[in-house]
């Protein structure tokens, strides 16, 4: 399969697991044990979706590890992008079940990427975040091995 719909691709810190992790996850998925292996699923399902004020959601998110490196201004912009202020309540737009489903099913079909990455024709740049915990060095090494034309920026 040859991919030519785009002239260039730029991937920003993609979440890309190596094939063995995808295969293990698919076994875990077949026996419906994802929540035992990923606490993010349960956390997403139980996530608070309504806040009394912007300050309340900001204070809550500020304590979370994932937002530790965000400046206050960046965190405020992020919160504004995911919430709606209606009737005095701040609501998160997207359903928490949707987020849980992403954690539960997200990598299930990612073998397609690894099976076809050798045929990727457009110029491709992957920009890895300086403190990334999603695009790991194992994936970068495998990408370089499978398609030497892909450029990875650290």
PDB file of C-alpha atoms in Angstrom:
ATOM      1  CA  UNK A   1       0.000   0.000   0.000  1.00  0.00           C
ATOM      2  CA  UNK A   2       1.461   3.367  -1.004  1.00  0.00           C
ATOM      3  CA  UNK A   3       0.380   6.588   0.684  1.00  0.00           C
ATOM      4  CA  UNK A   4       0.557   9.770  -1.406  1.00  0.00           C
ATOM      5  CA  UNK A   5      -2.385  11.965  -0.347  1.00  0.00           C
ATOM      6  CA  UNK A   6      -0.108  14.462   1.392  1.00  0.00           C
ATOM      7  CA  UNK A   7       3.093  16.111   0.263  1.00  0.00           C
ATOM      8  CA  UNK A   8       4.459  16.366   3.834  1.00  0.00           C
ATOM      9  CA  UNK A   9       3.578  15.017   7.250  1.00  0.00           C
ATOM     10  CA  UNK A  10       4.513  16.566  10.572  1.00  0.00           C
ATOM     11  CA  UNK A  11       3.717  14.505  13.645  1.00  0.00           C
ATOM     12  CA  UNK A  12       3.910  16.292  16.977  1.00  0.00           C
ATOM     13  CA  UNK A  13       4.979  13.940  19.763  1.00  0.00           C
ATOM     14  CA  UNK A  14       2.836  11.042  18.515  1.00  0.00           C
ATOM     15  CA  UNK A  15       1.674   8.304  20.859  1.00  0.00           C
ATOM     16  CA  UNK A  16       3.116   5.306  19.083  1.00  0.00           C
ATOM     17  CA  UNK A  17       3.742   2.034  20.879  1.00  0.00           C
ATOM     18  CA  UNK A  18       6.120  -0.639  19.645  1.00  0.00           C
ATOM     19  CA  UNK A  19       4.553  -3.780  18.136  1.00  0.00           C
ATOM     20  CA  UNK A  20       5.135  -6.070  21.137  1.00  0.00           C
ATOM     21  CA  UNK A  21       3.244  -3.657  23.407  1.00  0.00           C
ATOM     22  CA  UNK A  22       0.410  -3.458  20.888  1.00  0.00           C
ATOM     23  CA  UNK A  23       0.208  -7.258  20.694  1.00  0.00           C
ATOM     24  CA  UNK A  24       0.201  -7.597  24.497  1.00  0.00           C
ATOM     25  CA  UNK A  25      -2.486  -4.918  24.765  1.00  0.00           C
ATOM     26  CA  UNK A  26      -4.633  -6.723  22.201  1.00  0.00           C
ATOM     27  CA  UNK A  27      -4.431  -9.928  24.285  1.00  0.00           C
ATOM     28  CA  UNK A  28      -5.412  -7.943  27.391  1.00  0.00           C
ATOM     29  CA  UNK A  29      -8.269  -6.430  25.390  1.00  0.00           C
ATOM     30  CA  UNK A  30      -9.536  -9.819  24.203  1.00  0.00           C
ATOM     31  CA  UNK A  31      -9.940 -10.952  27.817  1.00  0.00           C
ATOM     32  CA  UNK A  32     -11.445  -7.563  28.760  1.00  0.00           C
ATOM     33  CA  UNK A  33      -8.875  -6.705  31.446  1.00  0.00           C
ATOM     34  CA  UNK A  34      -7.789  -3.264  30.250  1.00  0.00           C
ATOM     35  CA  UNK A  35      -8.745  -1.483  33.479  1.00  0.00           C
ATOM     36  CA  UNK A  36      -6.404  -3.737  35.471  1.00  0.00           C
ATOM     37  CA  UNK A  37      -3.447  -2.642  33.358  1.00  0.00           C
ATOM     38  CA  UNK A  38      -4.262   1.018  32.674  1.00  0.00           C
ATOM     39  CA  UNK A  39      -5.406   3.172  35.573  1.00  0.00           C
ATOM     40  CA  UNK A  40      -6.090   5.957  33.051  1.00  0.00           C
ATOM     41  CA  UNK A  41      -9.301   4.203  31.974  1.00  0.00           C
ATOM     42  CA  UNK A  42     -10.876   4.276  35.422  1.00  0.00           C
ATOM     43  CA  UNK A  43      -9.544   7.791  36.071  1.00  0.00           C
ATOM     44  CA  UNK A  44     -11.158   9.018  32.841  1.00  0.00           C
ATOM     45  CA  UNK A  45     -14.512   7.406  33.666  1.00  0.00           C
ATOM     46  CA  UNK A  46     -14.505   8.940  37.143  1.00  0.00           C
ATOM     47  CA  UNK A  47     -13.232  12.348  36.075  1.00  0.00           C
ATOM     48  CA  UNK A  48     -15.145  15.316  37.357  1.00  0.00           C
ATOM     49  CA  UNK A  49     -16.968  16.972  34.460  1.00  0.00           C
ATOM     50  CA  UNK A  50     -18.675  19.983  36.074  1.00  0.00           C
ATOM     51  CA  UNK A  51     -17.039  22.718  38.150  1.00  0.00           C
ATOM     52  CA  UNK A  52     -18.514  25.708  39.955  1.00  0.00           C
ATOM     53  CA  UNK A  53     -15.966  28.169  38.587  1.00  0.00           C
ATOM     54  CA  UNK A  54     -13.017  28.546  36.282  1.00  0.00           C
ATOM     55  CA  UNK A  55     -10.737  28.948  39.316  1.00  0.00           C
ATOM     56  CA  UNK A  56     -11.966  25.628  40.685  1.00  0.00           C
ATOM     57  CA  UNK A  57     -11.114  23.677  37.527  1.00  0.00           C
ATOM     58  CA  UNK A  58      -7.816  25.555  37.191  1.00  0.00           C
ATOM     59  CA  UNK A  59      -6.799  24.657  40.762  1.00  0.00           C
ATOM     60  CA  UNK A  60      -7.830  21.043  40.193  1.00  0.00           C
ATOM     61  CA  UNK A  61      -5.891  20.719  36.926  1.00  0.00           C
ATOM     62  CA  UNK A  62      -2.856  22.561  38.296  1.00  0.00           C
ATOM     63  CA  UNK A  63      -2.346  19.686  40.779  1.00  0.00           C
ATOM     64  CA  UNK A  64      -2.274  17.028  38.058  1.00  0.00           C
ATOM     65  CA  UNK A  65       1.100  15.634  36.982  1.00  0.00           C
ATOM     66  CA  UNK A  66       0.282  15.910  33.287  1.00  0.00           C
ATOM     67  CA  UNK A  67      -0.044  19.715  33.587  1.00  0.00           C
ATOM     68  CA  UNK A  68       3.000  20.212  35.818  1.00  0.00           C
ATOM     69  CA  UNK A  69       5.095  21.753  33.035  1.00  0.00           C
ATOM     70  CA  UNK A  70       2.299  23.988  31.693  1.00  0.00           C
ATOM     71  CA  UNK A  71       2.634  27.691  32.397  1.00  0.00           C
ATOM     72  CA  UNK A  72      -0.431  29.191  34.056  1.00  0.00           C
ATOM     73  CA  UNK A  73      -1.321  30.943  30.806  1.00  0.00           C
ATOM     74  CA  UNK A  74      -1.028  27.706  28.787  1.00  0.00           C
ATOM     75  CA  UNK A  75      -3.151  25.832  31.315  1.00  0.00           C
ATOM     76  CA  UNK A  76      -5.820  28.554  31.219  1.00  0.00           C
ATOM     77  CA  UNK A  77      -5.903  28.410  27.426  1.00  0.00           C
ATOM     78  CA  UNK A  78      -6.204  24.637  27.520  1.00  0.00           C
ATOM     79  CA  UNK A  79      -9.055  24.738  30.039  1.00  0.00           C
ATOM     80  CA  UNK A  80     -10.890  27.360  27.953  1.00  0.00           C
ATOM     81  CA  UNK A  81     -10.519  25.107  24.903  1.00  0.00           C
ATOM     82  CA  UNK A  82     -12.189  22.098  26.579  1.00  0.00           C
ATOM     83  CA  UNK A  83     -14.936  23.794  28.602  1.00  0.00           C
ATOM     84  CA  UNK A  84     -18.171  25.670  28.222  1.00  0.00           C
ATOM     85  CA  UNK A  85     -19.528  28.164  30.761  1.00  0.00           C
ATOM     86  CA  UNK A  86     -23.301  27.803  30.803  1.00  0.00           C
ATOM     87  CA  UNK A  87     -25.504  28.864  33.648  1.00  0.00           C
ATOM     88  CA  UNK A  88     -22.666  29.435  36.075  1.00  0.00           C
ATOM     89  CA  UNK A  89     -21.299  25.897  35.763  1.00  0.00           C
ATOM     90  CA  UNK A  90     -18.108  25.098  33.895  1.00  0.00           C
ATOM     91  CA  UNK A  91     -18.600  21.892  31.892  1.00  0.00           C
ATOM     92  CA  UNK A  92     -16.024  19.851  30.044  1.00  0.00           C
ATOM     93  CA  UNK A  93     -17.183  19.397  26.430  1.00  0.00           C
ATOM     94  CA  UNK A  94     -16.215  15.857  25.592  1.00  0.00           C
ATOM     95  CA  UNK A  95     -17.751  12.915  27.462  1.00  0.00           C
ATOM     96  CA  UNK A  96     -15.516  11.148  29.968  1.00  0.00           C
ATOM     97  CA  UNK A  97     -16.637   7.786  28.549  1.00  0.00           C
ATOM     98  CA  UNK A  98     -15.120   8.857  25.227  1.00  0.00           C
ATOM     99  CA  UNK A  99     -11.777   9.586  26.897  1.00  0.00           C
ATOM    100  CA  UNK A 100     -11.917   6.219  28.695  1.00  0.00           C
ATOM    101  CA  UNK A 101     -12.636   4.485  25.380  1.00  0.00           C
ATOM    102  CA  UNK A 102      -9.554   6.108  23.835  1.00  0.00           C
ATOM    103  CA  UNK A 103      -7.376   4.692  26.625  1.00  0.00           C
ATOM    104  CA  UNK A 104      -9.130   1.341  26.385  1.00  0.00           C
ATOM    105  CA  UNK A 105      -9.137   0.857  22.605  1.00  0.00           C
ATOM    106  CA  UNK A 106      -6.707   3.456  21.263  1.00  0.00           C
ATOM    107  CA  UNK A 107      -3.755   1.280  20.295  1.00  0.00           C
ATOM    108  CA  UNK A 108      -5.768  -1.723  19.129  1.00  0.00           C
ATOM    109  CA  UNK A 109      -5.297  -1.049  15.410  1.00  0.00           C
ATOM    110  CA  UNK A 110      -1.820   0.509  15.550  1.00  0.00           C
ATOM    111  CA  UNK A 111      -0.154  -2.528  13.957  1.00  0.00           C
ATOM    112  CA  UNK A 112      -1.464  -1.049  10.705  1.00  0.00           C
ATOM    113  CA  UNK A 113       1.032   1.788  11.164  1.00  0.00           C
ATOM    114  CA  UNK A 114       3.984  -0.550  11.690  1.00  0.00           C
ATOM    115  CA  UNK A 115       2.964  -2.812   8.803  1.00  0.00           C
ATOM    116  CA  UNK A 116       2.812   0.140   6.387  1.00  0.00           C
ATOM    117  CA  UNK A 117       5.371   2.656   7.632  1.00  0.00           C
ATOM    118  CA  UNK A 118       7.954   1.328   5.191  1.00  0.00           C
ATOM    119  CA  UNK A 119       5.704   2.505   2.322  1.00  0.00           C
ATOM    120  CA  UNK A 120       5.211   6.037   3.610  1.00  0.00           C
ATOM    121  CA  UNK A 121       6.247   8.284   0.724  1.00  0.00           C
ATOM    122  CA  UNK A 122       5.606  11.882   1.738  1.00  0.00           C
ATOM    123  CA  UNK A 123       8.349  13.714   3.551  1.00  0.00           C
ATOM    124  CA  UNK A 124       7.697  12.976   7.209  1.00  0.00           C
ATOM    125  CA  UNK A 125       8.986  14.761  10.289  1.00  0.00           C
ATOM    126  CA  UNK A 126       8.326  13.584  13.832  1.00  0.00           C
ATOM    127  CA  UNK A 127       8.868  16.219  16.482  1.00  0.00           C
ATOM    128  CA  UNK A 128       9.424  14.630  19.879  1.00  0.00           C
ATOM    129  CA  UNK A 129       8.688  16.651  22.982  1.00  0.00           C
ATOM    130  CA  UNK A 130      11.711  17.358  25.151  1.00  0.00           C
ATOM    131  CA  UNK A 131      10.075  15.645  28.137  1.00  0.00           C
ATOM    132  CA  UNK A 132       7.896  13.262  26.154  1.00  0.00           C
ATOM    133  CA  UNK A 133       6.481  10.206  27.829  1.00  0.00           C
ATOM    134  CA  UNK A 134       4.470   9.082  24.793  1.00  0.00           C
ATOM    135  CA  UNK A 135       6.939   8.882  21.900  1.00  0.00           C
ATOM    136  CA  UNK A 136       9.594   6.677  23.418  1.00  0.00           C
ATOM    137  CA  UNK A 137      13.093   5.966  22.121  1.00  0.00           C
ATOM    138  CA  UNK A 138      12.146   2.337  21.307  1.00  0.00           C
ATOM    139  CA  UNK A 139       9.552   3.561  18.825  1.00  0.00           C
ATOM    140  CA  UNK A 140      11.966   6.104  17.345  1.00  0.00           C
ATOM    141  CA  UNK A 141      14.623   3.411  16.780  1.00  0.00           C
ATOM    142  CA  UNK A 142      12.120   1.106  15.102  1.00  0.00           C
ATOM    143  CA  UNK A 143      10.830   3.887  12.846  1.00  0.00           C
ATOM    144  CA  UNK A 144      14.401   4.708  11.762  1.00  0.00           C
ATOM    145  CA  UNK A 145      14.970   1.026  11.003  1.00  0.00           C
ATOM    146  CA  UNK A 146      11.751   0.603   8.987  1.00  0.00           C
ATOM    147  CA  UNK A 147      11.863   3.900   7.066  1.00  0.00           C
ATOM    148  CA  UNK A 148      15.156   5.799   6.979  1.00  0.00           C
ATOM    149  CA  UNK A 149      13.551   8.776   5.226  1.00  0.00           C
ATOM    150  CA  UNK A 150      11.478   9.732   8.278  1.00  0.00           C
ATOM    151  CA  UNK A 151      13.198  12.537  10.173  1.00  0.00           C
ATOM    152  CA  UNK A 152      12.922  12.543  13.954  1.00  0.00           C
ATOM    153  CA  UNK A 153      13.614  15.795  15.781  1.00  0.00           C
ATOM    154  CA  UNK A 154      14.352  15.698  19.508  1.00  0.00           C
TER     155      UNK A 154
END
